[in-house]
Every structure is written in structure tokens, then in C-alpha cells.
Amino acid sequence: MPRCGIVTLAGPPNAGKSTLLNALVGEPLAIVSHKPQTTRVPVRGLLTDAETQIVFVDPAGLMDPAYPLQKGMRRAALEAVHDADVVVHVHPLAEAPAPRLEDLVGRLPAKVLLAYTKADVVPPETRPALAPGELAVSAESGEGIAELLAAIRGALPEGPFLYDADDVGTQPLRFFAAEFVREAVYAALEEELPYAVAVEIDEFREAEDPVYIRAVLAVERDSQKPIVLGKGGRTIRAIGTAARERIAAFLERRVYLDLWVTVWPRWRRDPAVLARLGLPLPPESQR
Ligand SMILES: Nc1nc2c(ncn2[C@@H]2O[C@H](COP(=O)(O)OP(=O)(O)OP(=O)(O)O)[C@@H](O)[C@H]2O)c(=O)[nH]1
Ligand SMILES: [Mg+2]
């Protein structure tokens, strides 16, 4: 009987969940930045071999939400935890010990593994002793990744594969295109601005060569628009170049990326926009 299950990576913002997802599936699917709260909509990545299929889910970091966008992110993250067959509780080794997962998510799923991340930045002599079943991993050096995979495989339930054995992702190409634009936004903009940017793909013409993609980059206020554009359009050009290269590598196609900056007033508090972006609010916070 084959094994197949949903394995969710859960932990605080910036713990290295997305970097770990990419290391586990062997493809740069999830966007990464040194700024916290990069992931919004959970990213799914598949790892399939002859007997097992692992459906990894990499949601936003678990935190107390301060405004509706963060509420939508938390709702999706909790759903990913509660839908999982196995949860990998992810926490930076330098900040060990991790809090109890039940204090972060309430009711616990059936199986939980604890993986301490970024082990490469903690010198061996200062490492805390780990309890049995706890692992130290590093996406940077590769330490512990094979051991973590073995532990996950051992915890998977029996069941038929949910996806084709050749698939790596399950989400549409448009989703990844928008994410790669966001990744460039996080790299190019400072302070609060990356958090005020939403990206939506409004044209994706695969039949053309180069592939034509038009993305809308939405900010919350008029005053943010010139900052995203930059002097003489420099910042938006840098975002466009970085995002185009990332999308082209992902699609293995030539890409023409057309970026438009627009204002969606206070979109982070707008339940309809959040739902459209894939982050519906929990029922009690919809007004
Ligand atoms: N040195 C080192 N840095 C790492 C490692 N894993 C992740 N990082 C860095 O940690 C930062 C956050 O990584 P992400 O993968 O975006 O973290 P995340 O938990 O997905 O963050 P959110 O989506 O914002 O919750 C980035 O700057 C990564 O390069 C690691 O194993 N070693
Ligand atoms: Mg992330």
C-alpha cells in the first residue's frame, strides 16, 4: 500500500519554513525574504517517490493578527495545520526551546515533529541538547534534511497518491508568477511598504512567445505609488527585471512582464479583496 499525506510546516514568522519547503522538494517554489511575514497564501509542494507522496504545505507564520490581512493569513495557516496528517513544528535553533505548539494552534493534529531550523548559524559548542525525536536542520548546509524526510515518511498514513507523480506544485502558474513579483517587492522595498503591496495577475498569455504576463502591483495609498516606482521608474524596473528572471526560470520560457502600479485604498482591511487574493477572513471577523 502506498503512503500519502499532508505535511504542514508550522512556526513563527521568519523561522525558515519556505526555505525548508524548497529544500525538501528540491525546487525554489516558495518565495523567501529576510523580512518576516513573506508568505501569505499557503504554498504547496510535492515530493513523490515509488512508495510515498508527501504534500507539503507552507503557510504564513503563526502570530497574533493585528489587522484583517493578518487575520486571513492566520486563518489559512490554522486550516493548513488542522488539515495536516503530520505537522512539522519549525522553530529557529538559535531561539530554542520552541513554545508548545498547542499554545500556538489550539487543538493538535495527530502527529507532530519538531525541527529546529537554521542550525548552521549555531556553533556546535553552544547548541542546546535536543530531546529524542527533535531534529536540527539547515536548508543552508543540508544538515538534518534527510533525517527529517525519513521521520516524515515514517509518520505518513497509508493511502493512494493525491497528485500525479511528476508534479512538483499544485497551484496555477499565475499564482507563482504573482508570488515571484512579491518576492522582488520584498527585496526592493523597505520598512512597511512590502506589507502594503498586493500583486494580482490580470493577463497570462502562454500561447505567445515570449509568454505575456501583466501584473498589477497594488498599494494602499497614493503616497506609496511614487516610492514603488522610484526615481525615474528605477525601483519598478528593478522589481520587473528580478521578477521576470525568476518567472522565466520557473516556466523555462521567455517572459515579457508588464507591471502596473495602482492604488486599492486600504486593501489590507477589505474582506472582498482579501477573499479574492485567497485569504478569506474567519467568519467572526467579517463585517
Ligand atoms: N543561515 C540560514 N538562514 C536561513 C535558513 N533557512 C532560512 N534562512 C533565512 O531566514 C530568512 C527567512 O526565511 P523564510 O524561508 O522566508 O522564512 P519563513 O518562515 O517562510 O518566513 P515567513 O513566510 O515570513 O513566515 C531568510 O533570510 C532565509 O534566507 C538556514 O537554514 N540557514
Ligand atoms: Mg514563508
PDB file of C-alpha atoms and ligand atoms in Angstrom:
ATOM      1  CA  MET A   1       0.000   0.000   0.000  1.00  0.00           C
ATOM      2  CA  PRO A   2       1.440   3.441  -0.924  1.00  0.00           C
ATOM      3  CA  ARG A   3       1.717   6.194   1.655  1.00  0.00           C
ATOM      4  CA  CYS A   4       0.473   9.726   1.088  1.00  0.00           C
ATOM      5  CA  GLY A   5      -0.232  12.603   3.411  1.00  0.00           C
ATOM      6  CA  ILE A   6      -0.381  16.326   4.010  1.00  0.00           C
ATOM      7  CA  VAL A   7       2.573  17.682   5.949  1.00  0.00           C
ATOM      8  CA  THR A   8       2.278  21.271   7.154  1.00  0.00           C
ATOM      9  CA  LEU A   9       5.236  23.387   8.260  1.00  0.00           C
ATOM     10  CA  ALA A  10       4.107  25.483  11.232  1.00  0.00           C
ATOM     11  CA  GLY A  11       6.038  28.031  13.239  1.00  0.00           C
ATOM     12  CA  PRO A  12       6.618  31.725  13.827  1.00  0.00           C
ATOM     13  CA  PRO A  13       7.209  34.250  11.013  1.00  0.00           C
ATOM     14  CA  ASN A  14      10.716  34.152   9.529  1.00  0.00           C
ATOM     15  CA  ALA A  15      11.546  30.735  11.028  1.00  0.00           C
ATOM     16  CA  GLY A  16      12.713  29.436   7.635  1.00  0.00           C
ATOM     17  CA  LYS A  17       9.574  27.498   6.673  1.00  0.00           C
ATOM     18  CA  SER A  18       9.599  28.472   2.995  1.00  0.00           C
ATOM     19  CA  THR A  19      13.338  27.884   2.658  1.00  0.00           C
ATOM     20  CA  LEU A  20      12.797  24.463   4.226  1.00  0.00           C
ATOM     21  CA  LEU A  21       9.917  23.673   1.845  1.00  0.00           C
ATOM     22  CA  ASN A  22      12.184  24.486  -1.090  1.00  0.00           C
ATOM     23  CA  ALA A  23      14.968  22.292   0.326  1.00  0.00           C
ATOM     24  CA  LEU A  24      12.557  19.414   0.951  1.00  0.00           C
ATOM     25  CA  VAL A  25      11.012  19.429  -2.528  1.00  0.00           C
ATOM     26  CA  GLY A  26      14.249  20.420  -4.271  1.00  0.00           C
ATOM     27  CA  GLU A  27      12.712  23.346  -6.204  1.00  0.00           C
ATOM     28  CA  PRO A  28      12.504  27.068  -5.346  1.00  0.00           C
ATOM     29  CA  LEU A  29       8.687  27.076  -5.233  1.00  0.00           C
ATOM     30  CA  ALA A  30       8.082  29.278  -2.201  1.00  0.00           C
ATOM     31  CA  ILE A  31       9.251  32.871  -2.013  1.00  0.00           C
ATOM     32  CA  VAL A  32      11.751  33.778   0.694  1.00  0.00           C
ATOM     33  CA  SER A  33      12.992  37.010   2.208  1.00  0.00           C
ATOM     34  CA  HIS A  34      14.834  38.107   5.341  1.00  0.00           C
ATOM     35  CA  LYS A  35      11.747  40.148   6.262  1.00  0.00           C
ATOM     36  CA  PRO A  36       9.079  38.384   8.351  1.00  0.00           C
ATOM     37  CA  GLN A  37       5.540  37.783   7.023  1.00  0.00           C
ATOM     38  CA  THR A  38       6.607  36.983   3.477  1.00  0.00           C
ATOM     39  CA  THR A  39       4.278  34.021   2.887  1.00  0.00           C
ATOM     40  CA  ARG A  40       0.578  34.899   2.801  1.00  0.00           C
ATOM     41  CA  VAL A  41      -1.352  32.199   0.902  1.00  0.00           C
ATOM     42  CA  PRO A  42      -0.031  28.723   1.826  1.00  0.00           C
ATOM     43  CA  VAL A  43       2.271  27.233  -0.816  1.00  0.00           C
ATOM     44  CA  ARG A  44       2.071  23.534  -1.629  1.00  0.00           C
ATOM     45  CA  GLY A  45       4.997  21.440  -2.790  1.00  0.00           C
ATOM     46  CA  LEU A  46       5.073  17.734  -3.665  1.00  0.00           C
ATOM     47  CA  LEU A  47       7.731  15.116  -3.124  1.00  0.00           C
ATOM     48  CA  THR A  48       6.961  11.752  -4.678  1.00  0.00           C
ATOM     49  CA  ASP A  49       8.957   8.531  -4.882  1.00  0.00           C
ATOM     50  CA  ALA A  50       7.957   4.948  -5.686  1.00  0.00           C
ATOM     51  CA  GLU A  51       6.029   4.345  -2.460  1.00  0.00           C
ATOM     52  CA  THR A  52       5.291   7.749  -0.924  1.00  0.00           C
ATOM     53  CA  GLN A  53       3.851  11.104  -1.867  1.00  0.00           C
ATOM     54  CA  ILE A  54       4.318  13.982   0.549  1.00  0.00           C
ATOM     55  CA  VAL A  55       2.114  17.038   0.084  1.00  0.00           C
ATOM     56  CA  PHE A  56       3.985  19.795   1.914  1.00  0.00           C
ATOM     57  CA  VAL A  57       2.094  22.931   2.907  1.00  0.00           C
ATOM     58  CA  ASP A  58       3.995  26.114   3.819  1.00  0.00           C
ATOM     59  CA  PRO A  59       1.666  28.707   5.328  1.00  0.00           C
ATOM     60  CA  ALA A  60       2.209  32.142   6.879  1.00  0.00           C
ATOM     61  CA  GLY A  61       3.933  32.266  10.255  1.00  0.00           C
ATOM     62  CA  LEU A  62       1.796  31.869  13.352  1.00  0.00           C
ATOM     63  CA  MET A  63       1.336  35.162  15.177  1.00  0.00           C
ATOM     64  CA  ASP A  64      -1.296  37.344  16.820  1.00  0.00           C
ATOM     65  CA  PRO A  65      -3.036  39.136  13.950  1.00  0.00           C
ATOM     66  CA  ALA A  66      -3.165  42.928  14.151  1.00  0.00           C
ATOM     67  CA  TYR A  67      -5.309  43.679  11.077  1.00  0.00           C
ATOM     68  CA  PRO A  68      -7.550  41.820   8.610  1.00  0.00           C
ATOM     69  CA  LEU A  69      -4.824  40.707   6.147  1.00  0.00           C
ATOM     70  CA  GLN A  70      -3.017  39.053   9.072  1.00  0.00           C
ATOM     71  CA  LYS A  71      -6.303  37.504  10.205  1.00  0.00           C
ATOM     72  CA  GLY A  72      -6.752  35.970   6.770  1.00  0.00           C
ATOM     73  CA  MET A  73      -3.152  34.713   6.834  1.00  0.00           C
ATOM     74  CA  ARG A  74      -3.662  33.166  10.260  1.00  0.00           C
ATOM     75  CA  ARG A  75      -6.940  31.562   9.255  1.00  0.00           C
ATOM     76  CA  ALA A  76      -5.288  29.890   6.249  1.00  0.00           C
ATOM     77  CA  ALA A  77      -2.309  28.804   8.387  1.00  0.00           C
ATOM     78  CA  LEU A  78      -4.529  27.239  11.058  1.00  0.00           C
ATOM     79  CA  GLU A  79      -6.565  25.471   8.396  1.00  0.00           C
ATOM     80  CA  ALA A  80      -3.331  24.044   6.965  1.00  0.00           C
ATOM     81  CA  VAL A  81      -2.327  22.817  10.435  1.00  0.00           C
ATOM     82  CA  HIS A  82      -5.688  21.226  11.130  1.00  0.00           C
ATOM     83  CA  ASP A  83      -5.935  19.592   7.682  1.00  0.00           C
ATOM     84  CA  ALA A  84      -2.495  18.002   8.061  1.00  0.00           C
ATOM     85  CA  ASP A  85      -1.667  14.367   8.711  1.00  0.00           C
ATOM     86  CA  VAL A  86       1.687  15.442  10.106  1.00  0.00           C
ATOM     87  CA  VAL A  87       2.773  18.864  11.354  1.00  0.00           C
ATOM     88  CA  VAL A  88       6.431  19.803  11.332  1.00  0.00           C
ATOM     89  CA  HIS A  89       6.779  22.386  14.069  1.00  0.00           C
ATOM     90  CA  VAL A  90       9.523  24.678  12.788  1.00  0.00           C
ATOM     91  CA  HIS A  91      11.485  26.965  15.091  1.00  0.00           C
ATOM     92  CA  PRO A  92      14.940  28.562  14.813  1.00  0.00           C
ATOM     93  CA  LEU A  93      17.557  26.598  16.750  1.00  0.00           C
ATOM     94  CA  ALA A  94      19.097  29.860  17.997  1.00  0.00           C
ATOM     95  CA  GLU A  95      15.774  30.586  19.724  1.00  0.00           C
ATOM     96  CA  ALA A  96      15.299  27.145  21.325  1.00  0.00           C
ATOM     97  CA  PRO A  97      13.345  25.922  23.154  1.00  0.00           C
ATOM     98  CA  ALA A  98      10.268  26.292  20.966  1.00  0.00           C
ATOM     99  CA  PRO A  99       6.979  27.118  22.697  1.00  0.00           C
ATOM    100  CA  ARG A 100       4.397  24.350  22.894  1.00  0.00           C
ATOM    101  CA  LEU A 101       2.694  24.006  19.512  1.00  0.00           C
ATOM    102  CA  GLU A 102      -0.728  23.660  21.161  1.00  0.00           C
ATOM    103  CA  ASP A 103      -0.252  27.156  22.601  1.00  0.00           C
ATOM    104  CA  LEU A 104       0.131  28.451  19.029  1.00  0.00           C
ATOM    105  CA  VAL A 105      -2.607  26.485  17.271  1.00  0.00           C
ATOM    106  CA  GLY A 106      -5.013  25.101  19.886  1.00  0.00           C
ATOM    107  CA  ARG A 107      -6.067  21.526  19.195  1.00  0.00           C
ATOM    108  CA  LEU A 108      -3.139  19.454  17.972  1.00  0.00           C
ATOM    109  CA  PRO A 109      -3.122  17.283  14.874  1.00  0.00           C
ATOM    110  CA  ALA A 110      -2.328  13.590  15.220  1.00  0.00           C
ATOM    111  CA  LYS A 111       1.416  13.734  14.633  1.00  0.00           C
ATOM    112  CA  VAL A 112       3.923  16.479  15.343  1.00  0.00           C
ATOM    113  CA  LEU A 113       7.660  16.538  14.606  1.00  0.00           C
ATOM    114  CA  LEU A 114       9.865  19.337  15.923  1.00  0.00           C
ATOM    115  CA  ALA A 115      12.531  20.667  13.565  1.00  0.00           C
ATOM    116  CA  TYR A 116      14.898  23.380  14.736  1.00  0.00           C
ATOM    117  CA  THR A 117      15.950  25.437  11.702  1.00  0.00           C
ATOM    118  CA  LYS A 118      19.000  27.470  10.676  1.00  0.00           C
ATOM    119  CA  ALA A 119      21.278  25.059  12.564  1.00  0.00           C
ATOM    120  CA  ASP A 120      24.240  26.363  10.518  1.00  0.00           C
ATOM    121  CA  VAL A 121      24.237  29.663  12.430  1.00  0.00           C
ATOM    122  CA  VAL A 122      24.528  27.989  15.840  1.00  0.00           C
ATOM    123  CA  PRO A 123      28.088  26.887  16.687  1.00  0.00           C
ATOM    124  CA  PRO A 124      28.231  23.253  17.867  1.00  0.00           C
ATOM    125  CA  GLU A 125      29.524  24.185  21.341  1.00  0.00           C
ATOM    126  CA  THR A 126      26.537  26.439  22.057  1.00  0.00           C
ATOM    127  CA  ARG A 127      23.869  24.054  20.772  1.00  0.00           C
ATOM    128  CA  PRO A 128      21.158  23.065  23.227  1.00  0.00           C
ATOM    129  CA  ALA A 129      20.618  19.358  23.915  1.00  0.00           C
ATOM    130  CA  LEU A 130      17.666  18.096  21.884  1.00  0.00           C
ATOM    131  CA  ALA A 131      15.095  15.647  23.175  1.00  0.00           C
ATOM    132  CA  PRO A 132      14.547  12.371  21.312  1.00  0.00           C
ATOM    133  CA  GLY A 133      12.507  12.997  18.183  1.00  0.00           C
ATOM    134  CA  GLU A 134      13.666  16.605  17.874  1.00  0.00           C
ATOM    135  CA  LEU A 135      15.883  17.441  14.906  1.00  0.00           C
ATOM    136  CA  ALA A 136      18.238  20.255  13.979  1.00  0.00           C
ATOM    137  CA  VAL A 137      18.133  21.123  10.288  1.00  0.00           C
ATOM    138  CA  SER A 138      19.718  23.613   7.942  1.00  0.00           C
ATOM    139  CA  ALA A 139      18.477  24.406   4.472  1.00  0.00           C
ATOM    140  CA  GLU A 140      21.793  26.220   4.009  1.00  0.00           C
ATOM    141  CA  SER A 141      24.165  23.293   4.737  1.00  0.00           C
ATOM    142  CA  GLY A 142      21.718  20.420   4.183  1.00  0.00           C
ATOM    143  CA  GLU A 143      22.234  19.165   7.734  1.00  0.00           C
ATOM    144  CA  GLY A 144      19.308  17.106   9.031  1.00  0.00           C
ATOM    145  CA  ILE A 145      17.184  17.319   5.869  1.00  0.00           C
ATOM    146  CA  ALA A 146      17.462  13.601   5.037  1.00  0.00           C
ATOM    147  CA  GLU A 147      16.735  12.690   8.673  1.00  0.00           C
ATOM    148  CA  LEU A 148      13.690  14.958   8.707  1.00  0.00           C
ATOM    149  CA  LEU A 149      12.416  13.390   5.479  1.00  0.00           C
ATOM    150  CA  ALA A 150      12.872   9.911   6.936  1.00  0.00           C
ATOM    151  CA  ALA A 151      10.921  10.906  10.061  1.00  0.00           C
ATOM    152  CA  ILE A 152       8.144  12.404   7.910  1.00  0.00           C
ATOM    153  CA  ARG A 153       7.959   9.300   5.712  1.00  0.00           C
ATOM    154  CA  GLY A 154       7.662   7.139   8.817  1.00  0.00           C
ATOM    155  CA  ALA A 155       4.741   9.218  10.077  1.00  0.00           C
ATOM    156  CA  LEU A 156       2.727   9.275   6.821  1.00  0.00           C
ATOM    157  CA  PRO A 157      -0.573   7.408   6.683  1.00  0.00           C
ATOM    158  CA  GLU A 158      -1.255   4.734   4.097  1.00  0.00           C
ATOM    159  CA  GLY A 159      -3.280   5.933   1.143  1.00  0.00           C
ATOM    160  CA  PRO A 160      -3.292   6.475  -2.614  1.00  0.00           C
ATOM    161  CA  PHE A 161      -1.388   9.390  -4.190  1.00  0.00           C
ATOM    162  CA  LEU A 162      -3.396  12.618  -4.407  1.00  0.00           C
ATOM    163  CA  TYR A 163      -1.419  14.067  -7.341  1.00  0.00           C
ATOM    164  CA  ASP A 164       0.445  12.947 -10.430  1.00  0.00           C
ATOM    165  CA  ALA A 165       3.869  11.524  -9.547  1.00  0.00           C
ATOM    166  CA  ASP A 166       5.627  14.064 -11.827  1.00  0.00           C
ATOM    167  CA  ASP A 167       4.013  17.188 -10.331  1.00  0.00           C
ATOM    168  CA  VAL A 168       6.024  19.471  -8.056  1.00  0.00           C
ATOM    169  CA  GLY A 169       3.384  22.113  -7.388  1.00  0.00           C
ATOM    170  CA  THR A 170      -0.412  22.082  -7.297  1.00  0.00           C
ATOM    171  CA  GLN A 171      -1.183  25.780  -7.714  1.00  0.00           C
ATOM    172  CA  PRO A 172      -1.699  27.595 -11.024  1.00  0.00           C
ATOM    173  CA  LEU A 173       1.233  29.276 -12.802  1.00  0.00           C
ATOM    174  CA  ARG A 174      -0.455  32.634 -12.239  1.00  0.00           C
ATOM    175  CA  PHE A 175      -0.155  32.117  -8.501  1.00  0.00           C
ATOM    176  CA  PHE A 176       3.598  31.552  -8.775  1.00  0.00           C
ATOM    177  CA  ALA A 177       4.010  34.499 -11.143  1.00  0.00           C
ATOM    178  CA  ALA A 178       2.320  36.803  -8.615  1.00  0.00           C
ATOM    179  CA  GLU A 179       4.419  35.350  -5.801  1.00  0.00           C
ATOM    180  CA  PHE A 180       7.676  35.923  -7.708  1.00  0.00           C
ATOM    181  CA  VAL A 181       6.692  39.561  -8.248  1.00  0.00           C
ATOM    182  CA  ARG A 182       6.050  39.804  -4.494  1.00  0.00           C
ATOM    183  CA  GLU A 183       9.442  38.294  -3.786  1.00  0.00           C
ATOM    184  CA  ALA A 184      11.084  41.030  -5.854  1.00  0.00           C
ATOM    185  CA  VAL A 185       8.954  43.600  -3.989  1.00  0.00           C
ATOM    186  CA  TYR A 186      10.217  42.310  -0.636  1.00  0.00           C
ATOM    187  CA  ALA A 187      13.810  42.559  -1.888  1.00  0.00           C
ATOM    188  CA  ALA A 188      13.441  46.051  -3.376  1.00  0.00           C
ATOM    189  CA  LEU A 189      11.310  47.914  -0.850  1.00  0.00           C
ATOM    190  CA  GLU A 190      11.948  48.728   2.788  1.00  0.00           C
ATOM    191  CA  GLU A 191      10.079  49.078   6.060  1.00  0.00           C
ATOM    192  CA  GLU A 192       6.289  48.913   5.859  1.00  0.00           C
ATOM    193  CA  LEU A 193       5.979  49.033   2.067  1.00  0.00           C
ATOM    194  CA  PRO A 194       6.284  45.326   1.173  1.00  0.00           C
ATOM    195  CA  TYR A 195       3.397  44.663   3.545  1.00  0.00           C
ATOM    196  CA  ALA A 196       1.227  47.242   1.793  1.00  0.00           C
ATOM    197  CA  VAL A 197       1.720  45.641  -1.647  1.00  0.00           C
ATOM    198  CA  ALA A 198      -0.597  43.084  -3.201  1.00  0.00           C
ATOM    199  CA  VAL A 199       0.064  41.524  -6.599  1.00  0.00           C
ATOM    200  CA  GLU A 200      -2.570  40.273  -8.984  1.00  0.00           C
ATOM    201  CA  ILE A 201      -2.004  38.783 -12.434  1.00  0.00           C
ATOM    202  CA  ASP A 202      -4.589  40.115 -14.871  1.00  0.00           C
ATOM    203  CA  GLU A 203      -3.201  38.673 -18.119  1.00  0.00           C
ATOM    204  CA  PHE A 204      -1.242  35.479 -18.647  1.00  0.00           C
ATOM    205  CA  ARG A 205      -0.881  34.537 -22.304  1.00  0.00           C
ATOM    206  CA  GLU A 206       1.045  31.291 -22.509  1.00  0.00           C
ATOM    207  CA  ALA A 207       0.393  30.794 -26.222  1.00  0.00           C
ATOM    208  CA  GLU A 208       2.617  33.803 -27.020  1.00  0.00           C
ATOM    209  CA  ASP A 209       6.395  33.783 -27.196  1.00  0.00           C
ATOM    210  CA  PRO A 210       7.621  35.352 -25.004  1.00  0.00           C
ATOM    211  CA  VAL A 211       4.861  34.482 -22.531  1.00  0.00           C
ATOM    212  CA  TYR A 212       2.976  37.719 -21.880  1.00  0.00           C
ATOM    213  CA  ILE A 213       2.187  38.452 -18.241  1.00  0.00           C
ATOM    214  CA  ARG A 214       0.569  41.609 -16.956  1.00  0.00           C
ATOM    215  CA  ALA A 215       0.682  42.084 -13.200  1.00  0.00           C
ATOM    216  CA  VAL A 216      -0.978  44.737 -11.099  1.00  0.00           C
ATOM    217  CA  LEU A 217       1.016  45.868  -8.119  1.00  0.00           C
ATOM    218  CA  ALA A 218      -1.434  47.439  -5.700  1.00  0.00           C
ATOM    219  CA  VAL A 219      -0.546  49.760  -2.834  1.00  0.00           C
ATOM    220  CA  GLU A 220      -2.866  51.211  -0.211  1.00  0.00           C
ATOM    221  CA  ARG A 221      -2.346  54.951  -0.621  1.00  0.00           C
ATOM    222  CA  ASP A 222      -1.455  57.453  -3.384  1.00  0.00           C
ATOM    223  CA  SER A 223       1.650  58.483  -1.443  1.00  0.00           C
ATOM    224  CA  GLN A 224       3.079  54.942  -1.750  1.00  0.00           C
ATOM    225  CA  LYS A 225       2.929  54.891  -5.541  1.00  0.00           C
ATOM    226  CA  PRO A 226       5.959  57.117  -6.246  1.00  0.00           C
ATOM    227  CA  ILE A 227       8.065  55.071  -3.805  1.00  0.00           C
ATOM    228  CA  VAL A 228       7.249  51.846  -5.628  1.00  0.00           C
ATOM    229  CA  LEU A 229       8.006  53.498  -8.977  1.00  0.00           C
ATOM    230  CA  GLY A 230      11.239  55.053  -7.693  1.00  0.00           C
ATOM    231  CA  LYS A 231      13.227  57.905  -9.215  1.00  0.00           C
ATOM    232  CA  GLY A 232      12.711  57.798 -12.985  1.00  0.00           C
ATOM    233  CA  GLY A 233      11.000  54.421 -12.606  1.00  0.00           C
ATOM    234  CA  ARG A 234      14.170  52.795 -11.279  1.00  0.00           C
ATOM    235  CA  THR A 235      12.576  50.768  -8.478  1.00  0.00           C
ATOM    236  CA  ILE A 236       9.733  49.300 -10.521  1.00  0.00           C
ATOM    237  CA  ARG A 237      12.235  48.414 -13.272  1.00  0.00           C
ATOM    238  CA  ALA A 238      14.425  46.569 -10.766  1.00  0.00           C
ATOM    239  CA  ILE A 239      11.362  44.704  -9.456  1.00  0.00           C
ATOM    240  CA  GLY A 240      10.331  43.853 -13.012  1.00  0.00           C
ATOM    241  CA  THR A 241      13.766  42.552 -14.012  1.00  0.00           C
ATOM    242  CA  ALA A 242      14.180  40.364 -10.930  1.00  0.00           C
ATOM    243  CA  ALA A 243      10.641  39.000 -11.164  1.00  0.00           C
ATOM    244  CA  ARG A 244      10.884  38.349 -14.911  1.00  0.00           C
ATOM    245  CA  GLU A 245      14.088  36.333 -14.483  1.00  0.00           C
ATOM    246  CA  ARG A 246      12.568  34.296 -11.670  1.00  0.00           C
ATOM    247  CA  ILE A 247       9.352  33.583 -13.638  1.00  0.00           C
ATOM    248  CA  ALA A 248      11.310  32.728 -16.807  1.00  0.00           C
ATOM    249  CA  ALA A 249      13.470  30.230 -14.883  1.00  0.00           C
ATOM    250  CA  PHE A 250      10.359  28.689 -13.347  1.00  0.00           C
ATOM    251  CA  LEU A 251       8.459  28.383 -16.643  1.00  0.00           C
ATOM    252  CA  GLU A 252      11.607  27.598 -18.659  1.00  0.00           C
ATOM    253  CA  ARG A 253      10.204  30.075 -21.188  1.00  0.00           C
ATOM    254  CA  ARG A 254      10.976  33.610 -22.281  1.00  0.00           C
ATOM    255  CA  VAL A 255       8.753  36.062 -20.444  1.00  0.00           C
ATOM    256  CA  TYR A 256       7.531  39.582 -21.097  1.00  0.00           C
ATOM    257  CA  LEU A 257       6.400  41.040 -17.788  1.00  0.00           C
ATOM    258  CA  ASP A 258       4.278  44.162 -17.791  1.00  0.00           C
ATOM    259  CA  LEU A 259       3.941  45.764 -14.324  1.00  0.00           C
ATOM    260  CA  TRP A 260       1.333  48.355 -13.425  1.00  0.00           C
ATOM    261  CA  VAL A 261       1.203  50.153 -10.094  1.00  0.00           C
ATOM    262  CA  THR A 262      -2.219  51.018  -8.805  1.00  0.00           C
ATOM    263  CA  VAL A 263      -3.979  52.021  -5.577  1.00  0.00           C
ATOM    264  CA  TRP A 264      -6.515  49.808  -3.838  1.00  0.00           C
ATOM    265  CA  PRO A 265      -7.435  52.021  -0.896  1.00  0.00           C
ATOM    266  CA  ARG A 266      -6.827  50.222   2.412  1.00  0.00           C
ATOM    267  CA  TRP A 267      -6.982  46.818   0.671  1.00  0.00           C
ATOM    268  CA  ARG A 268      -5.469  45.057   3.702  1.00  0.00           C
ATOM    269  CA  ARG A 269      -8.721  45.722   5.537  1.00  0.00           C
ATOM    270  CA  ASP A 270     -11.065  44.911   2.652  1.00  0.00           C
ATOM    271  CA  PRO A 271     -12.702  41.474   3.079  1.00  0.00           C
ATOM    272  CA  ALA A 272     -13.605  41.228  -0.631  1.00  0.00           C
ATOM    273  CA  VAL A 273     -10.047  41.923  -1.793  1.00  0.00           C
ATOM    274  CA  LEU A 274      -8.635  39.529   0.784  1.00  0.00           C
ATOM    275  CA  ALA A 275     -11.001  36.785  -0.356  1.00  0.00           C
ATOM    276  CA  ARG A 276     -10.007  37.399  -3.987  1.00  0.00           C
ATOM    277  CA  LEU A 277      -6.335  37.086  -3.026  1.00  0.00           C
ATOM    278  CA  GLY A 278      -7.082  33.706  -1.445  1.00  0.00           C
ATOM    279  CA  LEU A 279      -7.158  34.912   2.161  1.00  0.00           C
ATOM    280  CA  PRO A 280     -10.803  34.990   3.243  1.00  0.00           C
ATOM    281  CA  LEU A 281     -11.383  36.235   6.775  1.00  0.00           C
ATOM    282  CA  PRO A 282     -12.636  33.930   9.501  1.00  0.00           C
ATOM    283  CA  PRO A 283     -16.450  34.228   9.734  1.00  0.00           C
ATOM    284  CA  GLU A 284     -16.472  36.112  13.062  1.00  0.00           C
ATOM    285  CA  SER A 285     -14.282  38.958  11.737  1.00  0.00           C
ATOM    286  CA  GLN A 286     -16.331  39.682   8.606  1.00  0.00           C
ATOM    287  CA  ARG A 287     -18.440  42.746   8.852  1.00  0.00           C
TER     288      ARG A 287
HETATM  289  N1  LIG B   1      21.561  30.732   7.738  1.00  0.00           N
HETATM  290  C1  LIG B   1      20.368  30.244   7.386  1.00  0.00           C
HETATM  291  N2  LIG B   1      19.382  31.082   7.040  1.00  0.00           N
HETATM  292  C2  LIG B   1      18.191  30.552   6.709  1.00  0.00           C
HETATM  293  C3  LIG B   1      17.939  29.157   6.720  1.00  0.00           C
HETATM  294  N3  LIG B   1      16.668  28.949   6.365  1.00  0.00           N
HETATM  295  C4  LIG B   1      16.128  30.166   6.129  1.00  0.00           C
HETATM  296  N4  LIG B   1      17.041  31.139   6.339  1.00  0.00           N
HETATM  297  C5  LIG B   1      16.841  32.594   6.171  1.00  0.00           C
HETATM  298  O1  LIG B   1      15.806  33.017   7.047  1.00  0.00           O
HETATM  299  C6  LIG B   1      15.040  34.063   6.443  1.00  0.00           C
HETATM  300  C7  LIG B   1      13.561  33.716   6.459  1.00  0.00           C
HETATM  301  O2  LIG B   1      13.373  32.590   5.624  1.00  0.00           O
HETATM  302  P1  LIG B   1      11.921  32.183   5.076  1.00  0.00           P
HETATM  303  O3  LIG B   1      12.076  30.824   4.480  1.00  0.00           O
HETATM  304  O4  LIG B   1      11.373  33.274   4.230  1.00  0.00           O
HETATM  305  O5  LIG B   1      11.129  32.095   6.437  1.00  0.00           O
HETATM  306  P2  LIG B   1       9.550  31.799   6.652  1.00  0.00           P
HETATM  307  O6  LIG B   1       9.423  31.056   7.920  1.00  0.00           O
HETATM  308  O7  LIG B   1       8.962  31.190   5.441  1.00  0.00           O
HETATM  309  O8  LIG B   1       9.032  33.291   6.844  1.00  0.00           O
HETATM  310  P3  LIG B   1       7.521  33.873   6.669  1.00  0.00           P
HETATM  311  O9  LIG B   1       6.957  33.378   5.384  1.00  0.00           O
HETATM  312  O10 LIG B   1       7.760  35.339   6.643  1.00  0.00           O
HETATM  313  O11 LIG B   1       6.780  33.419   7.884  1.00  0.00           O
HETATM  314  C8  LIG B   1      15.604  34.246   5.041  1.00  0.00           C
HETATM  315  O12 LIG B   1      16.515  35.338   5.055  1.00  0.00           O
HETATM  316  C9  LIG B   1      16.319  32.936   4.790  1.00  0.00           C
HETATM  317  O13 LIG B   1      17.380  33.050   3.867  1.00  0.00           O
HETATM  318  C10 LIG B   1      19.015  28.286   7.086  1.00  0.00           C
HETATM  319  O14 LIG B   1      18.914  27.059   7.136  1.00  0.00           O
HETATM  320  N5  LIG B   1      20.193  28.892   7.415  1.00  0.00           N
HETATM  321 MG    MG B   2       7.463  31.843   4.225  1.00  0.00          MG
END
